[in-house]
Amino acid sequence: MTLIKTQIGRRAFIKNTSLAGGGLVLGFSFFNACKPKVAEAVAMELEMPEEWYEMNGYLKIGDNGVVTIMSPNPEIGQNVRTSMPMIVADELEIDWKNVVVEQAPLNTNLYSWQVAGGSRSISSSWQNLRMAGATARHMLKEAAAQAWQVPASEITAIAGVLSHEASGNSAGYGEMASAAAQIEVPEEVELKERSEFSIIGTSRKNVDGKNIVTGKPLFGIDVQREGMLIASLVHPPAFGKRLKSFDAEEAKQIPGIRDVFSIKLYDDDFDKMAFHFTAFNEVVVVVGETTWQVFQAKKALNIEWEDAPDTTQNLTLFGNAMEVKHPAGMENSDSHTAQLKELIARNAKVARRDGNPEQAFRGADKIIERSYSCPFLAHNTMEPMNFFANVTEDHAELLGPTQTPEWMEPAVAERLGLPLEKVDIQMTRQGGGFGRRLYGHFMVEVAAISQRMKAPVKLMYTREDDMSQGIYRPSYYATYRAALDADNNLIGFHVKAGGIPESPLFANRFPAGAIDNYLAEDFTVDTNITTGAFRAPRSNFIAGAEQSFLDELAEVMGKDPIDFRLELLKRAEENPVGSPESNDYDASRYAGVLELVREKSNWEQNEAGVSRGVSAYFCHQSYVAQVLDIVMEGDTPVVQKVTAAIDCGIVINPDAASNLSEGGAVDGIGHAMYSGLTFKDGTPEQTNFDRYRLIRHSEAPKAIETHFVKSDVDPTGMGEPPFPPIMGALANALYKATGRRYYHQPFIMDRPPLIG
């Protein structure tokens, strides 16, 4: 085992020794204000203890040895409610069958990172989760040592049982919990060696699985409270419009309607984080007794809108100030395309320059140039935006699906005029996130509505509400150029990328560092259409463009696509261009997934009738390589199989990790092939699934096979990395299958709407 200092623990690990009957309680704060919910016995096929010893941290122990482990982060389908407790349980050395999992409350003093974003849930909490379990194990062993008058070093803890071989003594954790609560928190604690893990690295079923398949209430949209009212919003019909006036008399005549009013979400001087962003700051609210009544009343409103002026918003993102400009006017997709094409031809901001790329291109024997684009995308979570609030004069209770509870809590408190400690945000399981629920304006909306109505309220968006008011994946455009000499050697590489309203460029990612003469430039276009994070932000476009271009370049150079990438990576590893720290990827790990996917996909075996494409990418500190197989059924390409090789460090739960790999592949194929959001006069032309095309079950790969690199590296991202590269593998396979290259997403645009 490895000793690790508990400096965090000396200040943050606590013991609660005041509980009747004793019991071990560990947490990460001095604060004792947050009392977790008692686990529901129906969720576990366990005999519940007669008494739970409550805790304000990661775990609590029952008198019968059952352990409740808190999962601190939002659950959006990535299965952290299973994986995070697995880490604690392994270091605690408890049998998984005796574990109860609870969703932790929001408490930023108690937990280090309660955000579902950036694929950081596991990686950011890895050390703290391990320390929580290991410290509890240490204190239980010390308690047993004192009870049996033997050295603690001679006591073993296995599967929730403490044993001393020489004396023959043994006891379950529940028997020692009270005494363990009196033990001094250690200055340092032993963490297991990687080889000693017994739960980490093994597949465990989703702890919510039974409740999901049996339809138990889990999601925010399921919330029901006595006396609860339903609210819904009406926002401007187009970007570039704002509320002028409204007449609600007809709507108020509908039975069950309690009130109709407008609210302004944020004051003009509110200090906004980027995740406080909202498409429309002033909206009309309808409140009633049932969802149907409220939705009907929205249709009866007579609202007048007016043109919005140019605006500028000052935001902060992780402490960095940023200015976001929203020009006046109603925008169109056709003009967006023209803007991007015009700007790609102009000089842009240089993000990285190695060598003398201009000279390389002037002296080139051959220049390959290709451009790529993608449209705006809507997140389209299966569960539309919703949230519950019950605001009284001195307290606010909020409950629902959010990826950023800790970042939205200050916004709610300020909007309500309440101290932060009077705002209590609880998390439900989420029916999809993908970045949409990073932006929690709907939480502020429902809190303001509840405060005005002096009643508990559940806010409900329709699908059309969500799709027509953002927040969208930006539209991007990129041009790649390669300079070849007379012997077909790559002597220069140039990428210029931009977007509305951000650039997708990562100037220091592969193939930067592998080419002597390299130039990366970017540009941006201001817009009043609200955009934001979408699964694997920016990478979700640039990976496919880059990997498509590298594939085409390899063909021109007469090289195998995998061999070509490996040659570049070898250069980056052995003799990198520029300082090694300027390249933000590990070339050996990057090459490792390419080698693994070549082996597992049997890349060299060319099966008749099967067209194959390969792609590899690095993001969120993880490496993914994918081979995609297509067969043609008439004129229709059918994805037969995806083979993936992934290096994400230590894999906590192989089942969950494989699910993320599979979901990322299906999601990426669907968006690249079919999805797109277009605008006419500031209005989205697709507002539901009849016209916004998502992948169908029959179009998903027939098989997906995932292989993980065996690693001792601490866990890195897994929720997002499998998503971006599959788009390049798809484009490359389509080329082999159809004989033409695919540069502009969506690749298939001739599908009619489901409803005429």
PDB file of C-alpha atoms in Angstrom, residues 533-641:
ATOM      1  CA  ALA A 533     -21.038  23.613 -24.574  1.00  0.00           C
ATOM      2  CA  PHE A 534     -22.086  20.543 -26.531  1.00  0.00           C
ATOM      3  CA  ARG A 535     -20.671  17.092 -25.821  1.00  0.00           C
ATOM      4  CA  ALA A 536     -16.880  17.445 -26.298  1.00  0.00           C
ATOM      5  CA  PRO A 537     -17.030  21.174 -27.116  1.00  0.00           C
ATOM      6  CA  ARG A 538     -15.166  22.245 -30.259  1.00  0.00           C
ATOM      7  CA  SER A 539     -13.602  18.777 -30.516  1.00  0.00           C
ATOM      8  CA  ASN A 540     -16.952  17.511 -31.766  1.00  0.00           C
ATOM      9  CA  PHE A 541     -16.264  19.204 -35.103  1.00  0.00           C
ATOM     10  CA  ILE A 542     -12.525  19.693 -35.437  1.00  0.00           C
ATOM     11  CA  ALA A 543     -11.711  16.027 -34.760  1.00  0.00           C
ATOM     12  CA  GLY A 544     -13.754  14.837 -37.718  1.00  0.00           C
ATOM     13  CA  ALA A 545     -12.398  17.534 -40.032  1.00  0.00           C
ATOM     14  CA  GLU A 546      -8.783  16.897 -39.038  1.00  0.00           C
ATOM     15  CA  GLN A 547      -9.056  13.129 -39.280  1.00  0.00           C
ATOM     16  CA  SER A 548     -10.817  13.305 -42.638  1.00  0.00           C
ATOM     17  CA  PHE A 549      -8.070  15.533 -44.013  1.00  0.00           C
ATOM     18  CA  LEU A 550      -5.297  13.290 -42.666  1.00  0.00           C
ATOM     19  CA  ASP A 551      -6.977  10.327 -44.335  1.00  0.00           C
ATOM     20  CA  GLU A 552      -7.153  12.100 -47.683  1.00  0.00           C
ATOM     21  CA  LEU A 553      -3.570  13.277 -47.293  1.00  0.00           C
ATOM     22  CA  ALA A 554      -2.392   9.723 -46.584  1.00  0.00           C
ATOM     23  CA  GLU A 555      -4.075   8.565 -49.785  1.00  0.00           C
ATOM     24  CA  VAL A 556      -2.351  11.251 -51.853  1.00  0.00           C
ATOM     25  CA  MET A 557       0.976  10.290 -50.260  1.00  0.00           C
ATOM     26  CA  GLY A 558       0.354   6.607 -50.983  1.00  0.00           C
ATOM     27  CA  LYS A 559       0.421   5.566 -47.324  1.00  0.00           C
ATOM     28  CA  ASP A 560      -1.782   3.426 -45.128  1.00  0.00           C
ATOM     29  CA  PRO A 561      -3.903   5.771 -42.960  1.00  0.00           C
ATOM     30  CA  ILE A 562      -2.791   4.205 -39.667  1.00  0.00           C
ATOM     31  CA  ASP A 563       0.854   4.002 -40.710  1.00  0.00           C
ATOM     32  CA  PHE A 564       0.793   7.659 -41.701  1.00  0.00           C
ATOM     33  CA  ARG A 565      -0.568   8.758 -38.318  1.00  0.00           C
ATOM     34  CA  LEU A 566       1.944   6.577 -36.503  1.00  0.00           C
ATOM     35  CA  GLU A 567       4.820   8.116 -38.483  1.00  0.00           C
ATOM     36  CA  LEU A 568       3.735  11.575 -37.387  1.00  0.00           C
ATOM     37  CA  LEU A 569       3.340  10.461 -33.783  1.00  0.00           C
ATOM     38  CA  LYS A 570       6.784   8.869 -33.802  1.00  0.00           C
ATOM     39  CA  ARG A 571       8.231  12.200 -34.874  1.00  0.00           C
ATOM     40  CA  ALA A 572       6.280  13.992 -32.138  1.00  0.00           C
ATOM     41  CA  GLU A 573       7.565  11.540 -29.540  1.00  0.00           C
ATOM     42  CA  GLU A 574      11.199  11.210 -30.582  1.00  0.00           C
ATOM     43  CA  ASN A 575      11.978  14.624 -32.047  1.00  0.00           C
ATOM     44  CA  PRO A 576       9.090  17.007 -31.427  1.00  0.00           C
ATOM     45  CA  VAL A 577       8.893  20.330 -33.188  1.00  0.00           C
ATOM     46  CA  GLY A 578       8.984  23.173 -30.674  1.00  0.00           C
ATOM     47  CA  SER A 579       9.267  22.673 -26.937  1.00  0.00           C
ATOM     48  CA  PRO A 580       7.726  19.352 -25.791  1.00  0.00           C
ATOM     49  CA  GLU A 581       5.464  21.095 -23.259  1.00  0.00           C
ATOM     50  CA  SER A 582       3.820  23.098 -26.051  1.00  0.00           C
ATOM     51  CA  ASN A 583       2.165  19.930 -27.372  1.00  0.00           C
ATOM     52  CA  ASP A 584      -0.773  19.018 -25.191  1.00  0.00           C
ATOM     53  CA  TYR A 585      -0.883  15.299 -26.012  1.00  0.00           C
ATOM     54  CA  ASP A 586       1.260  12.285 -25.158  1.00  0.00           C
ATOM     55  CA  ALA A 587       2.424  10.870 -28.481  1.00  0.00           C
ATOM     56  CA  SER A 588       3.149   7.401 -27.106  1.00  0.00           C
ATOM     57  CA  ARG A 589      -0.340   7.012 -25.615  1.00  0.00           C
ATOM     58  CA  TYR A 590      -1.847   8.377 -28.823  1.00  0.00           C
ATOM     59  CA  ALA A 591       0.094   5.829 -30.851  1.00  0.00           C
ATOM     60  CA  GLY A 592      -0.899   3.129 -28.382  1.00  0.00           C
ATOM     61  CA  VAL A 593      -4.603   3.326 -29.172  1.00  0.00           C
ATOM     62  CA  LEU A 594      -3.885   3.303 -32.910  1.00  0.00           C
ATOM     63  CA  GLU A 595      -1.782   0.176 -32.546  1.00  0.00           C
ATOM     64  CA  LEU A 596      -4.466  -1.462 -30.417  1.00  0.00           C
ATOM     65  CA  VAL A 597      -7.324  -0.642 -32.780  1.00  0.00           C
ATOM     66  CA  ARG A 598      -5.273  -1.896 -35.740  1.00  0.00           C
ATOM     67  CA  GLU A 599      -4.821  -5.211 -33.947  1.00  0.00           C
ATOM     68  CA  LYS A 600      -8.363  -5.620 -32.628  1.00  0.00           C
ATOM     69  CA  SER A 601     -10.070  -4.590 -35.868  1.00  0.00           C
ATOM     70  CA  ASN A 602      -7.857  -6.829 -38.021  1.00  0.00           C
ATOM     71  CA  TRP A 603      -7.153  -3.715 -40.069  1.00  0.00           C
ATOM     72  CA  GLU A 604      -5.037  -5.459 -42.677  1.00  0.00           C
ATOM     73  CA  GLN A 605      -7.761  -7.988 -43.515  1.00  0.00           C
ATOM     74  CA  ASN A 606      -9.870  -6.530 -46.312  1.00  0.00           C
ATOM     75  CA  GLU A 607     -13.244  -8.259 -46.222  1.00  0.00           C
ATOM     76  CA  ALA A 608     -15.124  -8.190 -49.513  1.00  0.00           C
ATOM     77  CA  GLY A 609     -17.926  -5.633 -49.576  1.00  0.00           C
ATOM     78  CA  VAL A 610     -16.803  -3.913 -46.354  1.00  0.00           C
ATOM     79  CA  SER A 611     -15.462  -0.350 -46.467  1.00  0.00           C
ATOM     80  CA  ARG A 612     -13.401   0.796 -43.494  1.00  0.00           C
ATOM     81  CA  GLY A 613     -12.478   4.156 -42.046  1.00  0.00           C
ATOM     82  CA  VAL A 614     -10.153   4.958 -39.161  1.00  0.00           C
ATOM     83  CA  SER A 615      -9.868   7.943 -36.862  1.00  0.00           C
ATOM     84  CA  ALA A 616      -8.069   8.814 -33.628  1.00  0.00           C
ATOM     85  CA  TYR A 617      -8.283  11.793 -31.318  1.00  0.00           C
ATOM     86  CA  PHE A 618      -7.217  13.176 -27.945  1.00  0.00           C
ATOM     87  CA  CYS A 619      -9.477  15.218 -25.693  1.00  0.00           C
ATOM     88  CA  HIS A 620     -10.356  15.420 -21.997  1.00  0.00           C
ATOM     89  CA  GLN A 621      -6.976  13.788 -21.289  1.00  0.00           C
ATOM     90  CA  SER A 622      -8.038  10.533 -22.989  1.00  0.00           C
ATOM     91  CA  TYR A 623      -7.131   8.871 -26.285  1.00  0.00           C
ATOM     92  CA  VAL A 624      -9.589   7.125 -28.586  1.00  0.00           C
ATOM     93  CA  ALA A 625      -9.044   5.342 -31.897  1.00  0.00           C
ATOM     94  CA  GLN A 626     -11.954   3.904 -33.864  1.00  0.00           C
ATOM     95  CA  VAL A 627     -12.364   1.783 -36.977  1.00  0.00           C
ATOM     96  CA  LEU A 628     -15.794   1.906 -38.599  1.00  0.00           C
ATOM     97  CA  ASP A 629     -17.038  -0.695 -41.083  1.00  0.00           C
ATOM     98  CA  ILE A 630     -19.699   0.115 -43.703  1.00  0.00           C
ATOM     99  CA  VAL A 631     -21.529  -2.074 -46.181  1.00  0.00           C
ATOM    100  CA  MET A 632     -23.768  -0.718 -48.940  1.00  0.00           C
ATOM    101  CA  GLU A 633     -27.335  -1.983 -49.174  1.00  0.00           C
ATOM    102  CA  GLY A 634     -28.347  -0.562 -52.521  1.00  0.00           C
ATOM    103  CA  ASP A 635     -27.590   3.151 -52.261  1.00  0.00           C
ATOM    104  CA  THR A 636     -27.795   3.146 -48.452  1.00  0.00           C
ATOM    105  CA  PRO A 637     -24.648   2.950 -46.313  1.00  0.00           C
ATOM    106  CA  VAL A 638     -25.097   0.688 -43.290  1.00  0.00           C
ATOM    107  CA  VAL A 639     -22.687   0.800 -40.372  1.00  0.00           C
ATOM    108  CA  GLN A 640     -21.874  -2.791 -39.559  1.00  0.00           C
ATOM    109  CA  LYS A 641     -19.357  -2.419 -36.776  1.00  0.00           C
TER     110      LYS A 641
END
